[in-house]
Tab-separated table of C-alpha atoms in Angstrom:
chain	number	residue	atom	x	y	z
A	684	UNK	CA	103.259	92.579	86.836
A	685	UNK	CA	104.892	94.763	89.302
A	686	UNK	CA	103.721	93.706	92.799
A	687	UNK	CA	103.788	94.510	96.500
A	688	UNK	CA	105.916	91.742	98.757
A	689	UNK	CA	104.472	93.100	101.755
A	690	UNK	CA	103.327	90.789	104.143
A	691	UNK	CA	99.440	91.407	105.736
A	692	UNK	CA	98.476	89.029	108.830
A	693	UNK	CA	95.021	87.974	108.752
A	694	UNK	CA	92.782	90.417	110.960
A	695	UNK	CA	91.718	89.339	113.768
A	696	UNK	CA	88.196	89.800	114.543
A	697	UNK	CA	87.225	89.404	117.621
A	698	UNK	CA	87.807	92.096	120.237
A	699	UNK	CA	90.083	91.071	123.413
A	700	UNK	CA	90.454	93.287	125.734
A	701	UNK	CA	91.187	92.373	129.656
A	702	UNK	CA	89.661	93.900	132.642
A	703	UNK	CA	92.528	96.697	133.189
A	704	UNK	CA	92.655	97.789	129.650
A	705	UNK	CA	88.706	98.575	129.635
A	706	UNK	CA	89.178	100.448	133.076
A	707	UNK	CA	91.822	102.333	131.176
A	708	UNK	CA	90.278	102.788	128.162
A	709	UNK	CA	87.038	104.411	130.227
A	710	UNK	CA	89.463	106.268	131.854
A	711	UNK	CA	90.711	107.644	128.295
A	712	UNK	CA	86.715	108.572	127.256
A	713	UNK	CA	86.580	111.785	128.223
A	714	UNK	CA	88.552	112.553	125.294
A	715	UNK	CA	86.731	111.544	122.268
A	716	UNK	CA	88.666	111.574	118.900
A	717	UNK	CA	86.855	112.802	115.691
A	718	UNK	CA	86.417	110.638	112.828
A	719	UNK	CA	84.429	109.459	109.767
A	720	UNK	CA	82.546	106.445	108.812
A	721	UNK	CA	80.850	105.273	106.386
A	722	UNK	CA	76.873	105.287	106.226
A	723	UNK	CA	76.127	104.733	103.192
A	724	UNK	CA	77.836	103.066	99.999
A	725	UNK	CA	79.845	100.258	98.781
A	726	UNK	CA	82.692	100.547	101.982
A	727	UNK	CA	79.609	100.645	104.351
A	728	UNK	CA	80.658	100.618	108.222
A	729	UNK	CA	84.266	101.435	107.359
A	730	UNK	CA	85.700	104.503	109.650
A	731	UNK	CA	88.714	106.689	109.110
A	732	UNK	CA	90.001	108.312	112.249
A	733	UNK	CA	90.878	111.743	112.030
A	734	UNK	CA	94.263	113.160	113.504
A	735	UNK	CA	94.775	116.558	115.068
A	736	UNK	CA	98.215	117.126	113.740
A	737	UNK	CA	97.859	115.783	110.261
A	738	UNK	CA	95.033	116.257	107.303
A	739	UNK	CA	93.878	113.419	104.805
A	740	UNK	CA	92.653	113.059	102.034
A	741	UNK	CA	89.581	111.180	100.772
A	742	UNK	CA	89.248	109.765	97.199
A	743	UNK	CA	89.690	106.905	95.397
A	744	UNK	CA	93.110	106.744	94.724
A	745	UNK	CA	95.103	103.786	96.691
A	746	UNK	CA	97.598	106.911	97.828
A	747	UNK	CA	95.071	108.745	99.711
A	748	UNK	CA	94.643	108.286	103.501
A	749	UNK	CA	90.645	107.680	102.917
A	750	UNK	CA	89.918	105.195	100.519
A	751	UNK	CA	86.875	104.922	99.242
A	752	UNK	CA	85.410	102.441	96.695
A	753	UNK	CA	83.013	104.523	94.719
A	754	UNK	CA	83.638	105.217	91.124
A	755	UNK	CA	82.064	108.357	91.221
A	756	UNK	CA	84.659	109.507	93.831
A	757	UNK	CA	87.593	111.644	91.824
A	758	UNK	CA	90.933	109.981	92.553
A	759	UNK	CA	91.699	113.253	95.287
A	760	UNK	CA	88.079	114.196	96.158
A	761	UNK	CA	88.346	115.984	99.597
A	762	UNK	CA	90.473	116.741	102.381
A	763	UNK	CA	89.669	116.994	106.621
A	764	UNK	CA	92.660	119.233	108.086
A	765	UNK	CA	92.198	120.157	111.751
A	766	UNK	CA	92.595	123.680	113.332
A	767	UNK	CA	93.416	124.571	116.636
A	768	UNK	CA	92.947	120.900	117.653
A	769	UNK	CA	89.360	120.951	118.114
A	770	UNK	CA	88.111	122.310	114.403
A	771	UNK	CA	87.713	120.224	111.631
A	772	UNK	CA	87.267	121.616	108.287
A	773	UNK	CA	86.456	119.596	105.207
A	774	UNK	CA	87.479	120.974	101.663
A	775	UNK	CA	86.716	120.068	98.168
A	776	UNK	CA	89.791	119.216	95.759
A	777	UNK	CA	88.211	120.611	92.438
A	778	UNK	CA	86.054	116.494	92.345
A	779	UNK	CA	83.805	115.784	89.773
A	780	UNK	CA	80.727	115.221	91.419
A	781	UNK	CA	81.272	117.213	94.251
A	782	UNK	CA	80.649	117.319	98.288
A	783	UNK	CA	77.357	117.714	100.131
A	784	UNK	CA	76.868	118.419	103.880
A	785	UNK	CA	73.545	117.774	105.008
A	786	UNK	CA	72.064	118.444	101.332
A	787	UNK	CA	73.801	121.313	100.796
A	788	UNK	CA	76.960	121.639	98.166
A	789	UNK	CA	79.786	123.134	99.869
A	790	UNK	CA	83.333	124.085	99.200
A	791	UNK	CA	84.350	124.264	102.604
A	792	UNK	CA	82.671	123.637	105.695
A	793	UNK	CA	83.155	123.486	109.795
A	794	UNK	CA	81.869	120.184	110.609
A	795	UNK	CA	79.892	119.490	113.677
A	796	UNK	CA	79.304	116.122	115.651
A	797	UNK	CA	77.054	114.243	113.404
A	798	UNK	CA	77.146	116.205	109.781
A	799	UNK	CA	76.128	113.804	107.431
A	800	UNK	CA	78.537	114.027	103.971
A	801	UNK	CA	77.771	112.806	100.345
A	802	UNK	CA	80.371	112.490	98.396
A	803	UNK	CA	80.486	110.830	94.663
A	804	UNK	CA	77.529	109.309	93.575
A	805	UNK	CA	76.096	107.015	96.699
A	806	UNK	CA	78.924	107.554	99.627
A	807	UNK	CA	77.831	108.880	102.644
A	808	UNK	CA	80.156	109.479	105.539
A	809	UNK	CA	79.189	110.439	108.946
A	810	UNK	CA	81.293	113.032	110.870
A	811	UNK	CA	81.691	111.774	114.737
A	812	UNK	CA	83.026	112.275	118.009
A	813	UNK	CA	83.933	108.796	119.338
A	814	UNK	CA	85.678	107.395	122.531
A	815	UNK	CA	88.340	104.970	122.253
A	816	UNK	CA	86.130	102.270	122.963
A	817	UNK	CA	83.598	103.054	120.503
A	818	UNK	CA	85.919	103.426	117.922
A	819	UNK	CA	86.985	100.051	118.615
A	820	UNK	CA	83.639	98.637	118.558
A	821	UNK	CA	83.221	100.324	115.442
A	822	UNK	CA	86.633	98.836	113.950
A	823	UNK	CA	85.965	95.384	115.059
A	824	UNK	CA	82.256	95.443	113.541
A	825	UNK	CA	83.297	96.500	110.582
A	826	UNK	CA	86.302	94.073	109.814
A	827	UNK	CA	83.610	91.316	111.043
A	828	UNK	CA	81.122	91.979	108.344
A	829	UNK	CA	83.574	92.572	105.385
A	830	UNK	CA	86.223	89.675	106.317
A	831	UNK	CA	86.252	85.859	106.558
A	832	UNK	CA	86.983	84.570	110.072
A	833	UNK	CA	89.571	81.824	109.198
A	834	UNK	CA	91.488	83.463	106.268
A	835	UNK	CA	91.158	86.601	106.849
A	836	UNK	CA	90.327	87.138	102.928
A	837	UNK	CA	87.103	89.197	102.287
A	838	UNK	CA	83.925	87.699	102.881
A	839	UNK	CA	81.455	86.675	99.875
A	840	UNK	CA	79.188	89.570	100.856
A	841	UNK	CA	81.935	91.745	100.288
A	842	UNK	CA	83.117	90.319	97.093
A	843	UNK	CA	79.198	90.268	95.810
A	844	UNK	CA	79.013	94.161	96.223
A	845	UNK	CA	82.607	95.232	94.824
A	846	UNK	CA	82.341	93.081	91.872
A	847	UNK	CA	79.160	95.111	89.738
A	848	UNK	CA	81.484	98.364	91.151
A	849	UNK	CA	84.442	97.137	89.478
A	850	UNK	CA	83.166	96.181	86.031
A	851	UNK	CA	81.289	99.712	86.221
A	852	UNK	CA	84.674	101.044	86.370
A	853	UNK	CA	86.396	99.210	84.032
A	854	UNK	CA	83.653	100.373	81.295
A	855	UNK	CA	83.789	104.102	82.081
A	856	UNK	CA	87.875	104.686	82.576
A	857	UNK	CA	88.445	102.268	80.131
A	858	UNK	CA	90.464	100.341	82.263
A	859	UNK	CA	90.496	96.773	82.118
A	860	UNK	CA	89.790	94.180	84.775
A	861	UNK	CA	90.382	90.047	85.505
A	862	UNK	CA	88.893	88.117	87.655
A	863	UNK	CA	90.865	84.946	88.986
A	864	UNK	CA	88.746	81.776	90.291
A	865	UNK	CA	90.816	79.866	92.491
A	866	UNK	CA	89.999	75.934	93.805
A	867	UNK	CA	92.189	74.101	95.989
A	868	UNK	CA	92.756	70.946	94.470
A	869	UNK	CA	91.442	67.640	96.134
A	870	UNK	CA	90.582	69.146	99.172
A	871	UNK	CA	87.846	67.502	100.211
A	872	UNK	CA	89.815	64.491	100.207
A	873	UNK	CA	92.225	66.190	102.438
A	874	UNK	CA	89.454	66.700	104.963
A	875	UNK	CA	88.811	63.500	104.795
A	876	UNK	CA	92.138	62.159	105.628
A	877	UNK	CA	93.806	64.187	107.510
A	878	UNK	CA	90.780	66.009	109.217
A	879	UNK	CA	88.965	69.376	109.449
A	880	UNK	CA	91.916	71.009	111.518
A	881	UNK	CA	93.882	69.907	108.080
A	882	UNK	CA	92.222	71.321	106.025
A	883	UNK	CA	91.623	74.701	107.575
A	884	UNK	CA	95.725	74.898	107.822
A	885	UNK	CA	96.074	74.378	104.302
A	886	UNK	CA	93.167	77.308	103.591
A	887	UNK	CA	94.962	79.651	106.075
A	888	UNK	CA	98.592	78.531	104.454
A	889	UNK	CA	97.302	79.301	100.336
A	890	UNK	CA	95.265	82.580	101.688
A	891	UNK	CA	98.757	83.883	103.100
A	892	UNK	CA	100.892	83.154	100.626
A	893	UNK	CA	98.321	84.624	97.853
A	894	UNK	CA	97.474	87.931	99.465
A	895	UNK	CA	101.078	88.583	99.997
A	896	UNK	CA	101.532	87.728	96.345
A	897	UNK	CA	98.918	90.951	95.321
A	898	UNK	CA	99.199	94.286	94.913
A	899	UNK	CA	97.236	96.561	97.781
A	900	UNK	CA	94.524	96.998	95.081
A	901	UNK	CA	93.556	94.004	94.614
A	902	UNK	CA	90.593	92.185	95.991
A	903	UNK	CA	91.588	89.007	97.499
A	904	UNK	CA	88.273	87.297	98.607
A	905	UNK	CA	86.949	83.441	99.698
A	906	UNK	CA	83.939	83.015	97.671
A	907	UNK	CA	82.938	79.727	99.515
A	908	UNK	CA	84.675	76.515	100.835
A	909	UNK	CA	87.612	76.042	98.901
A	910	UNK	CA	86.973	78.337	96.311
A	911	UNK	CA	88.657	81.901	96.609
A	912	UNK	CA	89.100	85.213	93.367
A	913	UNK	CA	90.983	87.194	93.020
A	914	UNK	CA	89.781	90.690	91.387
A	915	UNK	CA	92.698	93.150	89.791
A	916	UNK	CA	91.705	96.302	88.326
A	917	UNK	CA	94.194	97.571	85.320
A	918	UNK	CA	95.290	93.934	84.344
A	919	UNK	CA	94.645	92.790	80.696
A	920	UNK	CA	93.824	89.104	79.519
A	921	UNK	CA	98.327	88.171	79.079
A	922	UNK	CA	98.923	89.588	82.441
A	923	UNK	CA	95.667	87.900	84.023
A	924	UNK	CA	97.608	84.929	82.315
A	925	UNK	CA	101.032	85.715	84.190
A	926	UNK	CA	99.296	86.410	87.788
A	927	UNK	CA	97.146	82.659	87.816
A	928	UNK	CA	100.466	80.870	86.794
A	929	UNK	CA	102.685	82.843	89.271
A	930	UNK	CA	99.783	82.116	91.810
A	931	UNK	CA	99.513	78.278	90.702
A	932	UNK	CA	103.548	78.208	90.789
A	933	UNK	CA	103.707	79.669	94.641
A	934	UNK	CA	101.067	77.266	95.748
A	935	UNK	CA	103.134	74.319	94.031
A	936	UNK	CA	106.054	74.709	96.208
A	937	UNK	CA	104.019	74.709	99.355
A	938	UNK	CA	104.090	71.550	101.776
A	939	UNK	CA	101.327	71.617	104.977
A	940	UNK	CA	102.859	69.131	107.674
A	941	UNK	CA	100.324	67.285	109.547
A	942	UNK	CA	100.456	66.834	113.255
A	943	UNK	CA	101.770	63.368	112.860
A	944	UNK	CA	104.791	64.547	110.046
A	945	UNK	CA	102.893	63.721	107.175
A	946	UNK	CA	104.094	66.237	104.104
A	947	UNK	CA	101.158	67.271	102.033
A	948	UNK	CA	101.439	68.716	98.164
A	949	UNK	CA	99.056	71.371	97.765
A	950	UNK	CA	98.184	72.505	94.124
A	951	UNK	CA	95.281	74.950	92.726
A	952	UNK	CA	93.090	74.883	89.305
A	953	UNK	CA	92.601	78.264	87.970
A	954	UNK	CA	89.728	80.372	85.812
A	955	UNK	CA	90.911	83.305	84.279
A	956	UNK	CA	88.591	86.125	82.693
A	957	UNK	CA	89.285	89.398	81.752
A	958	UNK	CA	87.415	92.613	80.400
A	959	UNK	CA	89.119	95.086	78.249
A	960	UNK	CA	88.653	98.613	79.158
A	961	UNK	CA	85.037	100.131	77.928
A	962	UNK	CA	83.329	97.049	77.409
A	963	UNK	CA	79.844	96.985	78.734
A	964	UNK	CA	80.261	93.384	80.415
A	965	UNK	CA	77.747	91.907	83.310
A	966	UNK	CA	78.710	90.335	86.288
A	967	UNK	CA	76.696	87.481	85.296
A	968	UNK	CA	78.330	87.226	82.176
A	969	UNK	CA	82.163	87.482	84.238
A	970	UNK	CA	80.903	84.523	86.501
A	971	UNK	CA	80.081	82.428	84.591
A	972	UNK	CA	83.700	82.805	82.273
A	973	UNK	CA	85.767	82.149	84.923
A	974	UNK	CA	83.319	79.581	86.177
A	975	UNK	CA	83.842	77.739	83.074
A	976	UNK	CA	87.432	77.939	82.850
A	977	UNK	CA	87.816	76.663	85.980
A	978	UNK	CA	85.305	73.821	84.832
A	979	UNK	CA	87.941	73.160	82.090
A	980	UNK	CA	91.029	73.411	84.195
A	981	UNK	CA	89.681	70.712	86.586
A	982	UNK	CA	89.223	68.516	83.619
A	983	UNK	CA	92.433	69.306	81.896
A	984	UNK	CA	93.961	66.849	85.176
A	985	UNK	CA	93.840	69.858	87.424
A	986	UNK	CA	96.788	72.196	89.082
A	987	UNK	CA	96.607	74.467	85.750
A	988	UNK	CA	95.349	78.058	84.529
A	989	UNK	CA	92.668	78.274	81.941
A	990	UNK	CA	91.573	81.781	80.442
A	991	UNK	CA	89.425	83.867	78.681
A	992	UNK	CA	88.240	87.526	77.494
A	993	UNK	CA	85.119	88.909	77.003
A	994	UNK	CA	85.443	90.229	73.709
A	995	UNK	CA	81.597	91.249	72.816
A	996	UNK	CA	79.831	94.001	73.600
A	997	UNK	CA	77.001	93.242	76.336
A	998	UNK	CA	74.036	95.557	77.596
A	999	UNK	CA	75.280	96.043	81.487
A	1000	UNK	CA	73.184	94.588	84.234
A	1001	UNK	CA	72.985	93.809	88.132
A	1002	UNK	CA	74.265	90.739	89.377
């Protein structure tokens, strides 16, 4: 599989800002910068700043400028262009399912300081005039509620909502999808050892060198403790196979170095499941593989990759 080397630093999340850059930054608020955030939908609280000199484009391919999570989004749904600096205009790009402004279908449309816009099935964006400040705020809440604080992986809440989203998409574009369950091995006696400030090296450490392993696309989230997954759209059950052993094989080369000098091994146990394009699976049903397969890596004698496809045909449900 074809991947991305590019390095991403974990986000930091908590807003520092000294005394003179506030003053400055009130200074700044009397211009207020246009933008759009998300109100409603699976990317809730996200925000995409809108430039003056350039357009973008909203959809759900990884190309666009505006991302957006929602399978009923067409790959290049709409695009904001500015005129005359101070005129935003939002178009449709011939989407599926459309653009509304304030309940009303439009191809085109002026927007004004606080239009409300559904587009898709369930996205709504909000059309706003922010200062610098607020759209800070508004950046630093929304990377708070969709991130973990020491990795810098997405959050469990996050990971809960994408997942049903994902499998919704894999059934409709026939695209297929694996999930990757990933447990550091022995880590709780790692903690114990060597301490808490250890252990949360060695969770920063694997979270680095994974995400920089994925493609943009992927979902790279810590599902609790120890336990991270891995979600990537478009990869079939043999190269769901090839990711968890390139995965386990990075980790295996890694060495955390105490405080004191001491040279730790780190390894991982892996549970793979995948499900081919158009099958009606359940999140439940997803789980619960990979949850199993991980059972059976562990038991195997650990730092290995066990996997699976869902192969029957299953009546869809929620979480």
């Amino acid at each position: 599989m074809k991947t991305k080397r590019k390095h991403r630093k974990r986000t930091d999340l908590t807003l520092q800002l000294d005394r003179s850059t506030l003053i400055e930054q009130m200074r700044e608020s009397v211009g207020r910068q246009a933008s759009l955030i998300v109100i409603g939908g699976i990317d809730l609280g996200c925000s995409f700043p809108l430039s003056t000199t350039e357009s973008i484009v909203l959809g759900r391919d990884n190309d666009c400028g505006g991302v957006i999570h929602d399978d009923g989004i067409s790959k290049r749904h709409a695009e904001v262009v500015c005129e005359n600096r101070e005129r935003y205009v939002i178009r449709d790009l011939g989407s599926t399912n459309g653009i509304y402004v304030d309940g009303h279908k439009i191809r085109q449309h002026v927007l004004k300081d606080g239009d409300k816009i559904l587009i898709g099935r369930r996205t709504i964006l909000k059309f706003m005039l922010q200062d610098p400040v607020e759209m800070e705020f508004q950046r630093q809440m929304y990377q708070s509620s969709v991130r973990d604080p020491l990795t810098g992986a997405y959050n469990r809440k996050h990971f809960d909502e994408r997942i049903s989203s994902e499998i919704s998409f894999t059934r409709r574009h026939r695209v297929p999808l694996t999930l990757i369950m990933i447990d550091l091995d022995y880590f709780k006696k790692v903690n114990d050892t060597f301490g808490h400030q250890v252990g949360d090296q060695m969770l920063i450490a694997v979270s680095d060198t994974i995400m920089d392993a994925l493609r943009e696309e992927d979902i790279f989230s810590r599902y609790g403790g120890e336990e991270f997954m891995v979600m990537a759209r478009g990869i079939n059950e043999i190269g769901g196979i090839a990711l968890g052993e390139r995965l386990r094989c990075m980790i295996e080369e890694m060495k955390i170095t105490t405080p004191d000098g001491v040279n730790i091994p780190v390894t991982i146990s892996l549970g793979v499941g995948t499900v081919p394009g158009g099958v009606a699976a359940s999140s439940t049903h997803l789980l619960k593989l990979v949850d199993d397969n991980l059972y059976k890596a562990k038991k195997k004698g650990r730092n290995c990759v066990v996997t699976g496809c869902i192969k029957m045909e299953l009546r869809e449900d929620s979480k």
